[in-house]
Coordinates of C-alpha atoms and ligand atoms in Angstrom, one line a residue:
X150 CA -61.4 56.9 156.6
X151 CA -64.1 59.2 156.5
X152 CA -64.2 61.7 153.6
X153 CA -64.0 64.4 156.0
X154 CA -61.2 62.9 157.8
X155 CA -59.5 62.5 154.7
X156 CA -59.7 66.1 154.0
X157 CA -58.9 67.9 156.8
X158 CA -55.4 65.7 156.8
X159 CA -54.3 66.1 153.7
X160 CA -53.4 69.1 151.5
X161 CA -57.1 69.2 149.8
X162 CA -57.8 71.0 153.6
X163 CA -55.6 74.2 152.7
X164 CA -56.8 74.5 149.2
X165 CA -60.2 74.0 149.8
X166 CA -59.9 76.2 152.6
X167 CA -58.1 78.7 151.0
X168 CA -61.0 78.6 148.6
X169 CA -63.5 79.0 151.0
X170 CA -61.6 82.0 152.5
X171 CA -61.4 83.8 148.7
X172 CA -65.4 83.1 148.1
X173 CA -66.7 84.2 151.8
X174 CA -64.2 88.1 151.2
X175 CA -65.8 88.3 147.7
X176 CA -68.9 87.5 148.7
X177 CA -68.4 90.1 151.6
X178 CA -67.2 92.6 149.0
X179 CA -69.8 92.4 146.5
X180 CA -72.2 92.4 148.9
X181 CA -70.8 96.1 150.4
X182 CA -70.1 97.4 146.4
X183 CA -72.5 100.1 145.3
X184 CA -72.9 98.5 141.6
X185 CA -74.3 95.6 143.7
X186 CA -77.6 97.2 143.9
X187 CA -77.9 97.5 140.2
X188 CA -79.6 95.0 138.3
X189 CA -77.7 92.1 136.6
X190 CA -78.1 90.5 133.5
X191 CA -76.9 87.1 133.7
X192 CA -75.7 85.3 136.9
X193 CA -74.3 87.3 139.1
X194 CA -72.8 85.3 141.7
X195 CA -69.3 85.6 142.7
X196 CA -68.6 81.8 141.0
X197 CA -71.3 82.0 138.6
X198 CA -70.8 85.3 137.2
X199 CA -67.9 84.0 135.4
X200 CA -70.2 82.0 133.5
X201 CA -72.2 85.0 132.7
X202 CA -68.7 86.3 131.2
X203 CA -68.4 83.6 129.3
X204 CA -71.8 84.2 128.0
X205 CA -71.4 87.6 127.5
X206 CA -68.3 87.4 125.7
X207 CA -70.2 85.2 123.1
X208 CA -73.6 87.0 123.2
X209 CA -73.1 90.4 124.7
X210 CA -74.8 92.8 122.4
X211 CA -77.9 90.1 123.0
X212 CA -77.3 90.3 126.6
X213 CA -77.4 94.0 126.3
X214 CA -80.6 93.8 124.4
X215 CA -82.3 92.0 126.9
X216 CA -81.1 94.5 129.7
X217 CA -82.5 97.7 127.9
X218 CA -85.3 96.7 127.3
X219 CA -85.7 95.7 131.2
X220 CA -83.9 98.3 132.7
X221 CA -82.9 101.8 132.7
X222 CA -79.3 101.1 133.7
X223 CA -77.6 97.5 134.2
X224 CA -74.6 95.6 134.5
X225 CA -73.6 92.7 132.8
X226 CA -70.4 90.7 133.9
X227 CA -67.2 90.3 131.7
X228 CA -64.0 88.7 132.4
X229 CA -62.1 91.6 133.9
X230 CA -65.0 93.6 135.2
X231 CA -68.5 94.2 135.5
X232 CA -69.9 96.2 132.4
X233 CA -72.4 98.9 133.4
X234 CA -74.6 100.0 130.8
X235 CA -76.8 102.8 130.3
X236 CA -80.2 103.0 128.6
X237 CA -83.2 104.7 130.3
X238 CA -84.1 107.6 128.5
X239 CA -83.8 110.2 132.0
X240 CA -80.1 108.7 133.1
X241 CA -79.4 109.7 129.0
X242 CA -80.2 112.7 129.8
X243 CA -78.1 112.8 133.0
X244 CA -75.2 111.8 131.0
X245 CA -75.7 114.8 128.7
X246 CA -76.3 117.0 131.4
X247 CA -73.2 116.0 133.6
X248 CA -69.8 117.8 132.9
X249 CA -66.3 116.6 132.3
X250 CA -65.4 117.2 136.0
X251 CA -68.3 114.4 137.1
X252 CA -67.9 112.0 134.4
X253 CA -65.0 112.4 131.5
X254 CA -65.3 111.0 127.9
X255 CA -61.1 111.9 128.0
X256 CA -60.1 109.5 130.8
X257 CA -62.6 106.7 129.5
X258 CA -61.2 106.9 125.8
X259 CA -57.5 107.2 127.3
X260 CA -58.0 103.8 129.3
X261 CA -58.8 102.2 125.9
X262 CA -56.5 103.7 123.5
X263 CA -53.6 104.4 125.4
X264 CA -52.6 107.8 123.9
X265 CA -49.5 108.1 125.8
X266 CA -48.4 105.4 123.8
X267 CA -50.6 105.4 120.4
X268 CA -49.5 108.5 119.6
X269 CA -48.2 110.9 122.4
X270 CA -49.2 112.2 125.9
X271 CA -48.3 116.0 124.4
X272 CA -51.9 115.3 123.2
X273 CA -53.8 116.0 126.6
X274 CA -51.9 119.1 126.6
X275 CA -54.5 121.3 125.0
X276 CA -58.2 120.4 123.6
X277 CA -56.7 123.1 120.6
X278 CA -58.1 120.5 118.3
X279 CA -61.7 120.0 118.9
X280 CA -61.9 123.7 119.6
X281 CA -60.7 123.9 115.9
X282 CA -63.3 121.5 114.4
X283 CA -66.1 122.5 116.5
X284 CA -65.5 125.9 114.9
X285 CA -63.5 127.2 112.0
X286 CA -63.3 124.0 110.6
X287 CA -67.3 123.4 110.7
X288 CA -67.7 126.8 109.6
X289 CA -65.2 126.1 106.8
X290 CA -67.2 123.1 104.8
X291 CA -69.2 124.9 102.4
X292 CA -65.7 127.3 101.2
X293 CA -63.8 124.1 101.3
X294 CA -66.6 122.0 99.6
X295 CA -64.8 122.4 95.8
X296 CA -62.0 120.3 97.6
X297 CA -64.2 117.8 98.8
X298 CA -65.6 117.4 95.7
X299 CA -62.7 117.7 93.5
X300 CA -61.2 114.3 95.9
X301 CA -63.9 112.6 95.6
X302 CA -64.2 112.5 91.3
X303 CA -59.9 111.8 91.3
X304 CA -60.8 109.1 94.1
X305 CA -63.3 107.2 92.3
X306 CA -60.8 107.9 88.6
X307 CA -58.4 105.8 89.9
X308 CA -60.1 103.4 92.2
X309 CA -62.5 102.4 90.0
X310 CA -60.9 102.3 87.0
X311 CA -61.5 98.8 86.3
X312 CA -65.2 99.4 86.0
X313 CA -66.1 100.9 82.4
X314 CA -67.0 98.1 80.9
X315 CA -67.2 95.3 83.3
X316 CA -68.1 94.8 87.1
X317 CA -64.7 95.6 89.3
X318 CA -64.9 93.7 92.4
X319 CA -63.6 95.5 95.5
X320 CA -63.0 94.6 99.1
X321 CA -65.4 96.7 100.9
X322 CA -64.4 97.8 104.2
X323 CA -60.2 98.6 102.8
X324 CA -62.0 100.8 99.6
X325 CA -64.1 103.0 101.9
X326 CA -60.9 103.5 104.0
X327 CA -59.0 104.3 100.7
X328 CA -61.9 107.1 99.6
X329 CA -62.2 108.6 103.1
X330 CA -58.5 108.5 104.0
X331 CA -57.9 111.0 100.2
X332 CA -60.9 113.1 101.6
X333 CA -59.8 113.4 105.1
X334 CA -56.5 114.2 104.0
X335 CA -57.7 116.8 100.9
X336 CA -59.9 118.7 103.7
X337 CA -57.5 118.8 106.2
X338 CA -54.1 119.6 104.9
X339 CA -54.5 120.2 101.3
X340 CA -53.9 118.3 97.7
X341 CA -50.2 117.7 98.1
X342 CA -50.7 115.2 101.1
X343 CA -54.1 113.7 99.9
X344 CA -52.6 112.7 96.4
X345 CA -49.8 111.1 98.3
X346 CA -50.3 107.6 98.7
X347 CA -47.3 107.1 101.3
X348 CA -49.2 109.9 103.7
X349 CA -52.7 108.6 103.4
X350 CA -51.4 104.8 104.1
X351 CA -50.0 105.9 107.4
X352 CA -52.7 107.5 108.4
X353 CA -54.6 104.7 107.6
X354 CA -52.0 102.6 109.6
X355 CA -52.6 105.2 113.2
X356 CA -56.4 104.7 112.4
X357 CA -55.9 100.6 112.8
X358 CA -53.0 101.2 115.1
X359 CA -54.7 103.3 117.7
X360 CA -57.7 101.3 118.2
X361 CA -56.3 97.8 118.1
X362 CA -52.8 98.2 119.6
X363 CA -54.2 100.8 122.1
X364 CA -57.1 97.7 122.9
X365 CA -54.6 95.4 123.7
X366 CA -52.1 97.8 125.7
X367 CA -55.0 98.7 127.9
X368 CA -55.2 95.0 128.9
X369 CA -51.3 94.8 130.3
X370 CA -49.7 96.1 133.5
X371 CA -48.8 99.5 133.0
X372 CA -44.9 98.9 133.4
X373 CA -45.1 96.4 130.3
X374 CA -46.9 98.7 127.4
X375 CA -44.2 100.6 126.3
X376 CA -42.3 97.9 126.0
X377 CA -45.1 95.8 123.8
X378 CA -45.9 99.3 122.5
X379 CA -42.4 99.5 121.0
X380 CA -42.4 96.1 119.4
X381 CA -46.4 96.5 118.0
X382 CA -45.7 99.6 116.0
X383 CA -43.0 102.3 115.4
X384 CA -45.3 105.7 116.8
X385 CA -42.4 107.6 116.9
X386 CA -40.8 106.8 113.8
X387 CA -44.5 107.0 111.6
X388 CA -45.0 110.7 113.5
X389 CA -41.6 111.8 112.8
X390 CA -42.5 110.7 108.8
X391 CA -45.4 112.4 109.0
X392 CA -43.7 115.5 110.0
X393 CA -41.5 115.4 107.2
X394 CA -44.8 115.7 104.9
X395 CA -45.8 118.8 107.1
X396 CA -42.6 120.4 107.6
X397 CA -42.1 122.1 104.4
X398 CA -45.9 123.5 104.1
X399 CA -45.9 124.7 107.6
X400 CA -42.6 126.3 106.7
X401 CA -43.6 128.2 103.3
X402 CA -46.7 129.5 105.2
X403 CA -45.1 130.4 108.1
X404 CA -42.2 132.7 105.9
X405 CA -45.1 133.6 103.6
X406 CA -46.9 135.0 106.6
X407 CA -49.9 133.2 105.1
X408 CA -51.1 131.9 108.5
X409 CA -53.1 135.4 110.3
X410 CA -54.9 135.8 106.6
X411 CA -54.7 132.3 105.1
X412 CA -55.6 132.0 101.1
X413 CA -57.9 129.2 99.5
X414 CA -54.8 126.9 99.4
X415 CA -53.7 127.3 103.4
X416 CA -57.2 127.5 104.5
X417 CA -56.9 124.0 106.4
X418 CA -56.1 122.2 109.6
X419 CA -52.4 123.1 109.2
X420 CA -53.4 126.7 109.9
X421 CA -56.2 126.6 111.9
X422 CA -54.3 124.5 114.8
X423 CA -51.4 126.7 114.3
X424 CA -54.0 129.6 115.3
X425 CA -55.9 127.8 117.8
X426 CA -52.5 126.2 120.0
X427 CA -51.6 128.1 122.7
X428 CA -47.3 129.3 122.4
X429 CA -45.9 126.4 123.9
X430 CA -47.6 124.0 121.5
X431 CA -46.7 125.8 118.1
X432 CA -44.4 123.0 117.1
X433 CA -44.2 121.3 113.8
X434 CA -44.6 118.0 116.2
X435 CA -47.6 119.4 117.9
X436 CA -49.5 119.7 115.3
X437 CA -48.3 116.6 113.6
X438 CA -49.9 114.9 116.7
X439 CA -53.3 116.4 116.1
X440 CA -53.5 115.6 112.5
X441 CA -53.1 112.3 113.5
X442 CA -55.5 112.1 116.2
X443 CA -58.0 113.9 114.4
X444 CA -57.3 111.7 111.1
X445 CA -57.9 108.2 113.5
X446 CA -61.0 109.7 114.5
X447 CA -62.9 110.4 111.5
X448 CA -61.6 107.2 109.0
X449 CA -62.8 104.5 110.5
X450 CA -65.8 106.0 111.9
X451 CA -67.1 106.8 108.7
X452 CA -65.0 104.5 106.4
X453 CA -67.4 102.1 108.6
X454 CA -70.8 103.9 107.8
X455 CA -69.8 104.7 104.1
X456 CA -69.7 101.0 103.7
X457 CA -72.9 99.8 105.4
X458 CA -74.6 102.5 103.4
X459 CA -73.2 100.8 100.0
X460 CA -74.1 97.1 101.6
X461 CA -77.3 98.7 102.3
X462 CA -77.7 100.0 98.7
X463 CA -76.8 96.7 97.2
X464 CA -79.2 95.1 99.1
X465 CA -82.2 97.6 98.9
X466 CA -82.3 98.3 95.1
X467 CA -85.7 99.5 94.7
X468 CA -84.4 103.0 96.7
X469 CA -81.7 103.3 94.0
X470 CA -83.7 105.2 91.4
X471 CA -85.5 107.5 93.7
X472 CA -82.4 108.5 95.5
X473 CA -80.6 108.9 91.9
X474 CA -84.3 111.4 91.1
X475 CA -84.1 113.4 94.3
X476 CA -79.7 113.7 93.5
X477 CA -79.8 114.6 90.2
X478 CA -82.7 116.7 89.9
X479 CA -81.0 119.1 93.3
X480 CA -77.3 119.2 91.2
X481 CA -79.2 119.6 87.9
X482 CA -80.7 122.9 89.3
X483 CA -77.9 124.0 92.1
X484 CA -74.7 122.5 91.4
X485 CA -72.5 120.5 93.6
X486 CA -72.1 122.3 96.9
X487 CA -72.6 122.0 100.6
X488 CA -75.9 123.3 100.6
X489 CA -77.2 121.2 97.6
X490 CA -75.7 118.5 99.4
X491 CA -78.2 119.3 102.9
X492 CA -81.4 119.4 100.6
X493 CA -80.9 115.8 99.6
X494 CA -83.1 114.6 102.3
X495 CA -84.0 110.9 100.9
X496 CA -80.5 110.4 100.8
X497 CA -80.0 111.7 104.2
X498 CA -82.5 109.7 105.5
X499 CA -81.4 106.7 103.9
X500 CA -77.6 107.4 105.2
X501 CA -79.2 107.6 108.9
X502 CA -81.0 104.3 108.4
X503 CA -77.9 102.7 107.9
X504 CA -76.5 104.1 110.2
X505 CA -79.5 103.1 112.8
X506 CA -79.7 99.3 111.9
X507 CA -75.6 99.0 111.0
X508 CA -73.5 101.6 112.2
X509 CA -73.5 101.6 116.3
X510 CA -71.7 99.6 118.8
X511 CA -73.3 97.7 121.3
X512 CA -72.1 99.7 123.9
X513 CA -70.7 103.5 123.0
X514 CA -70.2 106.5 124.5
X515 CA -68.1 105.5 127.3
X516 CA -67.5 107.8 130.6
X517 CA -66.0 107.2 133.4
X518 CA -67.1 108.4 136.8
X519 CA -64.2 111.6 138.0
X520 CA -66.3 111.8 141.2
X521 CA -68.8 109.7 142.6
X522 CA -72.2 110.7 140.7
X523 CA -75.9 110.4 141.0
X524 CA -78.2 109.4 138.5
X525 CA -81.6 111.4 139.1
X526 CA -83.0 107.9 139.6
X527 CA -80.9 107.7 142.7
X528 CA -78.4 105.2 141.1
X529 CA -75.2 105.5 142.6
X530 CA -72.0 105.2 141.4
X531 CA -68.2 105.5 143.0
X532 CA -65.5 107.3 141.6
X533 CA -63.7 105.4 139.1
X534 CA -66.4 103.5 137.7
X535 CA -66.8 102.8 133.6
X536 CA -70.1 103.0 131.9
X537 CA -71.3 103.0 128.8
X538 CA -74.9 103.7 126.6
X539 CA -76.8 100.6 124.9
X540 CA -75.9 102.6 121.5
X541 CA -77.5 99.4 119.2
X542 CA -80.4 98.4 121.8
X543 CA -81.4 102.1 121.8
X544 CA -81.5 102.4 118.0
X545 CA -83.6 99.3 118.0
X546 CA -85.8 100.0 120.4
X547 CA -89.5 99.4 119.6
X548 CA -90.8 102.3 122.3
X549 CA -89.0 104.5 119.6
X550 CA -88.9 102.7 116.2
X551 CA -92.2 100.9 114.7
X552 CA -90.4 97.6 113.3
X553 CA -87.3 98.7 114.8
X554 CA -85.0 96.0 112.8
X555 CA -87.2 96.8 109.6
X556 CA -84.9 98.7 107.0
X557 CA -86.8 101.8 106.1
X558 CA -84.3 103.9 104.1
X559 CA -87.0 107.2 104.1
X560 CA -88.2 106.8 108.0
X561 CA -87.2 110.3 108.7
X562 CA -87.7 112.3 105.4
X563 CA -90.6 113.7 107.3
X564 CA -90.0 113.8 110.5
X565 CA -88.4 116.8 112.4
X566 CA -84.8 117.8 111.3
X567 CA -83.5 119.2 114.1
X568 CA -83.7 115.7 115.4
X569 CA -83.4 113.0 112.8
X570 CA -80.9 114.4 110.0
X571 CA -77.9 112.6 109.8
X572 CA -75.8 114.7 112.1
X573 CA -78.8 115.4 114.5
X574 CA -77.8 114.5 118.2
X575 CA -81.0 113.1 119.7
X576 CA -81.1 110.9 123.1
X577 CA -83.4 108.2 120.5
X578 CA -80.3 107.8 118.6
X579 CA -77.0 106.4 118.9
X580 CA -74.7 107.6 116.3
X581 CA -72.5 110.5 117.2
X582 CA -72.3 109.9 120.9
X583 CA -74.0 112.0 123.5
X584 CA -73.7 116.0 125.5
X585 CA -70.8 118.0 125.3
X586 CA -68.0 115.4 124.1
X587 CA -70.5 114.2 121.3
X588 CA -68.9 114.3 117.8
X589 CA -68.1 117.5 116.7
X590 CA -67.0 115.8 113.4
X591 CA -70.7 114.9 112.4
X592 CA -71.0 117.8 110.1
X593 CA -68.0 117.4 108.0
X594 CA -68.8 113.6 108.2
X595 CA -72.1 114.2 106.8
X596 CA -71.5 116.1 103.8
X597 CA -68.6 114.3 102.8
X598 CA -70.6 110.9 103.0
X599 CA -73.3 112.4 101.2
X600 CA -70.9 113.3 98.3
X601 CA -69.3 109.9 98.6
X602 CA -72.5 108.2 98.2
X603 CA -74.0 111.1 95.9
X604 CA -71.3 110.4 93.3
X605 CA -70.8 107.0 93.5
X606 CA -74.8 106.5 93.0
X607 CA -75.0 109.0 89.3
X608 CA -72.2 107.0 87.7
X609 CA -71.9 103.6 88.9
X610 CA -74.1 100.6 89.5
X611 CA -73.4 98.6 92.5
X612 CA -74.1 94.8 93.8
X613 CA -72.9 92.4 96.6
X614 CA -69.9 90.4 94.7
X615 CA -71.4 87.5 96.5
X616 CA -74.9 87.8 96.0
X617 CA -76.1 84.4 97.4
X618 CA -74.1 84.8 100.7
X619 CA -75.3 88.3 101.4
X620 CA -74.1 90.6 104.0
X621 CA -71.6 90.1 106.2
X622 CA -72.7 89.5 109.9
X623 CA -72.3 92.9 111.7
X624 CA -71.0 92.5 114.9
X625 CA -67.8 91.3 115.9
X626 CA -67.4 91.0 120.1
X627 CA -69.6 94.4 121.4
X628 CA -68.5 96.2 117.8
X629 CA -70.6 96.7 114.6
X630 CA -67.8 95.7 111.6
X631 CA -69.0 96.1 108.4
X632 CA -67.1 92.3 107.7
X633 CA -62.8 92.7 106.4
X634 CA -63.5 90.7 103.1
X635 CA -66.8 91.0 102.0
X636 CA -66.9 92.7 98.6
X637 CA -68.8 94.6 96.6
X638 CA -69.1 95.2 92.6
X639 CA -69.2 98.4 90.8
X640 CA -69.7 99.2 87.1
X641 CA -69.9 102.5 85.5
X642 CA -73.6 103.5 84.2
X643 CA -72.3 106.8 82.4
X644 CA -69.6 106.8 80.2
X645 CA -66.7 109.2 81.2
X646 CA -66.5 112.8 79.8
Ligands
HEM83 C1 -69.7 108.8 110.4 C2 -68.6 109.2 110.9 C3 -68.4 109.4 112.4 C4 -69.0 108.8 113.5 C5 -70.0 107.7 113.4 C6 -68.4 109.4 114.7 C7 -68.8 109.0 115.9 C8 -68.2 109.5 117.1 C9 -68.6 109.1 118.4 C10 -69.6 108.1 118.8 C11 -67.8 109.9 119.3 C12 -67.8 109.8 120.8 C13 -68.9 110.6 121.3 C14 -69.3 110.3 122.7 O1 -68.7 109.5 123.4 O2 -70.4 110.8 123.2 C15 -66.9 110.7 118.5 C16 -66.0 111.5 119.0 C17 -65.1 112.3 118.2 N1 -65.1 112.4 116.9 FE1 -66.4 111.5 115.6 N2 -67.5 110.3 114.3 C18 -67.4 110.4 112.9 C19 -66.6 111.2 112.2 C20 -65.7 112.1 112.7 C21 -64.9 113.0 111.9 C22 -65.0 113.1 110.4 C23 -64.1 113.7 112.7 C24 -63.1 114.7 112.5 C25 -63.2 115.7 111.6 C26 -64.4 113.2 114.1 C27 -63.8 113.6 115.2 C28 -64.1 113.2 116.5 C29 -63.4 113.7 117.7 C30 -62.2 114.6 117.7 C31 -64.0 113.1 118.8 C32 -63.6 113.3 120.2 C33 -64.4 114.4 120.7 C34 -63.9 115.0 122.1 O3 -62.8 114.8 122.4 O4 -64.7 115.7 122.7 N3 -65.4 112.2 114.0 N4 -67.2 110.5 117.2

């Protein structure tokens, strides 16, 4: 029998007709879908784009690479959906311009970290919070700087207290979280929580919680995630613990009357949310919520930094006695506070060189369209649609670097400061997100890293534990980690007073 005969009788026929059928409506479909016209790295065939996911999902920050330095905006296919990336300099500057109604940083982050079911839906409610850091908590650093400070000195007492006489080997990333988690916690709700190891280890748990469970939520049907989200991790039950902590502060203030004329001890989050919320949310559990939220945000961001710049410093010795000059000579003269702390401008520029080569995703930023928009290029795209900025292929982008993957710890002593301190927003670098949702964090996250790293480089030496196997790779998938077990070695230089 012929072997078209043979087909067309037997069940081979349906399927590969079937087949057909599926192909000639996506290729139909892709050929009438607006992202169509942008460019593609990779194949982008309806068949052989899946073996551009498969590529991507090995190599997509070098795919991403390849596309920014090609295009202003591009799409590379993944398994579930195209990935449209963003990294011409005037669609950047689209994206800052554009407001929350035409593309939202809210419904893009919500899609990957499932909220309703990381922590609580109560917290789209009100933006109470980032009103509060974006002003009386930014304008609050330099009174609350002694508390910063003060953290930091207990922190390194007791996790380093193997290291007076010998090196003490630490795993890197889990230390940083330790030291940020006591400093988050000592700026934003005082000394009682921060010295409380039980209160900083759930929030540590949220900030792991949030990112991975919500990850992996975002990928099931919606009907199934509370269900999974039950099993994963106990929201309710770690909020209602943290409340506990809260409740009796929020209630001494509250019959103090401590909260319309707050005192050095209750000038923190716990009051200035309680301020900010509107009625309705002035709830022990509202503001347990935000805590949270606002904890998850700023440890692992800059646990992650704090420990590529001490990679960094382990690796690039010869800045270590110039940074310890420029530190010592500012505190010698000023003291320890927040202003000292912004004249230390080798430091900051060595922090924000880290933070170039090391700190930033492959893709960041992520929006997603709440109305169809227009790029001023003419790039269309629908409602609904995800998109993202090159955040690592812009920091290494030779039009704006020279020797872009060249470490050069004081590249931007010099240069202007408006654009290239450490909490500088600029469109020529990725670190603190873009426009209005950028991260109004930055400047608390700044001058408590600089402390970090200020203190930890006057009294201690520092190494790779491994010296021969040297850093850790950086990226893991699209996301720079600074590596789970890699270690580093500290021993202290000045004996204790
Ligand atoms: C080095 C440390 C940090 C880095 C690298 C970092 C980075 C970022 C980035 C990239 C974004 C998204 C911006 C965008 O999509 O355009 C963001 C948002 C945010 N960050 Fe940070 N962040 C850090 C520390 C902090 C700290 C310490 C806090 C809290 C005090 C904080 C609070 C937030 C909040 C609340 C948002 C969401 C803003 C909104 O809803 O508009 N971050 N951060």
């Amino acid at each position: 029998m012929h072997l078209v005969d043979h087909l067309s009788s037997s069940p081979y026929s349906a399927v590969l007709g079937f087949a057909f059928f599926s192909y000639a409506i996506a290729a139909v479909r892709k050929r009438n879908s607006p992202l169509d016209k942008i460019p593609t790295v990779g194949p982008s065939g309806v068949l052989t784009s899946w073996i551009g996911a498969m590529r991507s999902f090995r190599h997509g920050p070098l795919m991403i690479q390849e596309g920014s330095e090609k295009y202003p905006i591009f799409k590379i296919p993944t398994f579930s959906s195209w990935l449209l990336v963003v990294a011409g300099p005037e669609l950047l500057e689209d994206m800052r311009k554009a407001s929350d109604e035409q593309i939202s940083f809210l419904a893009a982050l919500d899609a990957s970290v499932q909220f309703d079911h990381t922590i609580s839906p109560r917290l789209r409610a009100d933006d109470a919070h980032i009103r509060v850091i974006r002003g009386v908590m930014t304008k609050n650093i330099g009174a609350r700087y002694p508390d910063v400070l003060d953290e930091m000195n207990k922190t390194l007492e007791s996790l380093l207290a193997g290291a007076d006489k010998d090196w003490l080997h630490l795993t890197a990333f889990p230390s940083a979280l330790q030291i940020v988690s006591r400093l988050s916690a000592r700026f934003f709700s005082g000394p009682v929580l921060s010295s409380n190891p039980k209160y900083t280890e759930i929030m540590e748990k949220f900030a792991v919680h949030v990112v991975k469970d919500g990850g992996m939520l975002s990928l099931l049907p919606g009907w199934l995630r509370p269900f999974v989200s039950r099993i994963q991790f106990d929201t309710e039950g770690n909020i209602r613990e943290i409340e506990e902590y809260l409740r009796p502060i929020l209630a001494e203030r509250l019959e103090r009357g401590d909260m319309e004329n707050p005192d050095a001890d209750s000038n923190d989050l716990i009051t200035w949310l309680w301020n900010a919320a509107p009625e309705a949310q002035r709830t022990l559990h509202d503001i347990a919520i935000r805590i949270i939220w606002l904890n998850v945000a700023a440890i692992r961001t800059t646990s992650a930094i704090l420990t590529h710049v001490l990679f960094d410093l382990a690796i690039y010795k010869s800045y270590i006695e110039p940074l310890r000059e420029e530190i010592s000579t500012i505190v010698e003269a000023e003291g320890w506070n927040k202003v000292s702390i912004e004249k230390m401008k080798k430091l900051d520029s060595f922090m924000k060189e880290s933070q170039r080569v090391h700190g930033s995703d492959a893709v960041m930023s992520d929006r997603l369209a709440v109305s169809d928009f227009t790029f001023s290029d003419g790039t269309f795209i629908p409602k609904g649609t995800r998109f993202a900025v090159a955040g690592h292929a812009i920091n290494h982008d030779k039009r704006i670097y020279s020797n872009p993957y060249e470490f050069q710890g004081f590249r931007y002593v010099d240069m202007d400061p408006s654009k290239w301190q450490l909490a500088s927003l600029s469109l020529e670098f990725m670190g603190f997100g873009i426009g209005k949702r950028a991260c109004p964090g930055r400047f608390f996250a700044a001058t408590e890293l600089k402390t970090a790293v200020a203190r930890i480089l006057l009294d201690y030496d520092i190494k790779l534990t491994d010296e021969k196997a040297g850093r850790p790779k950086d990226f893991l998938g699209m996301f720079m980690e600074p590596g789970a077990k890699a270690k580093f070695s500290f021993k202290r230089r000045v004996p204790i007073k």
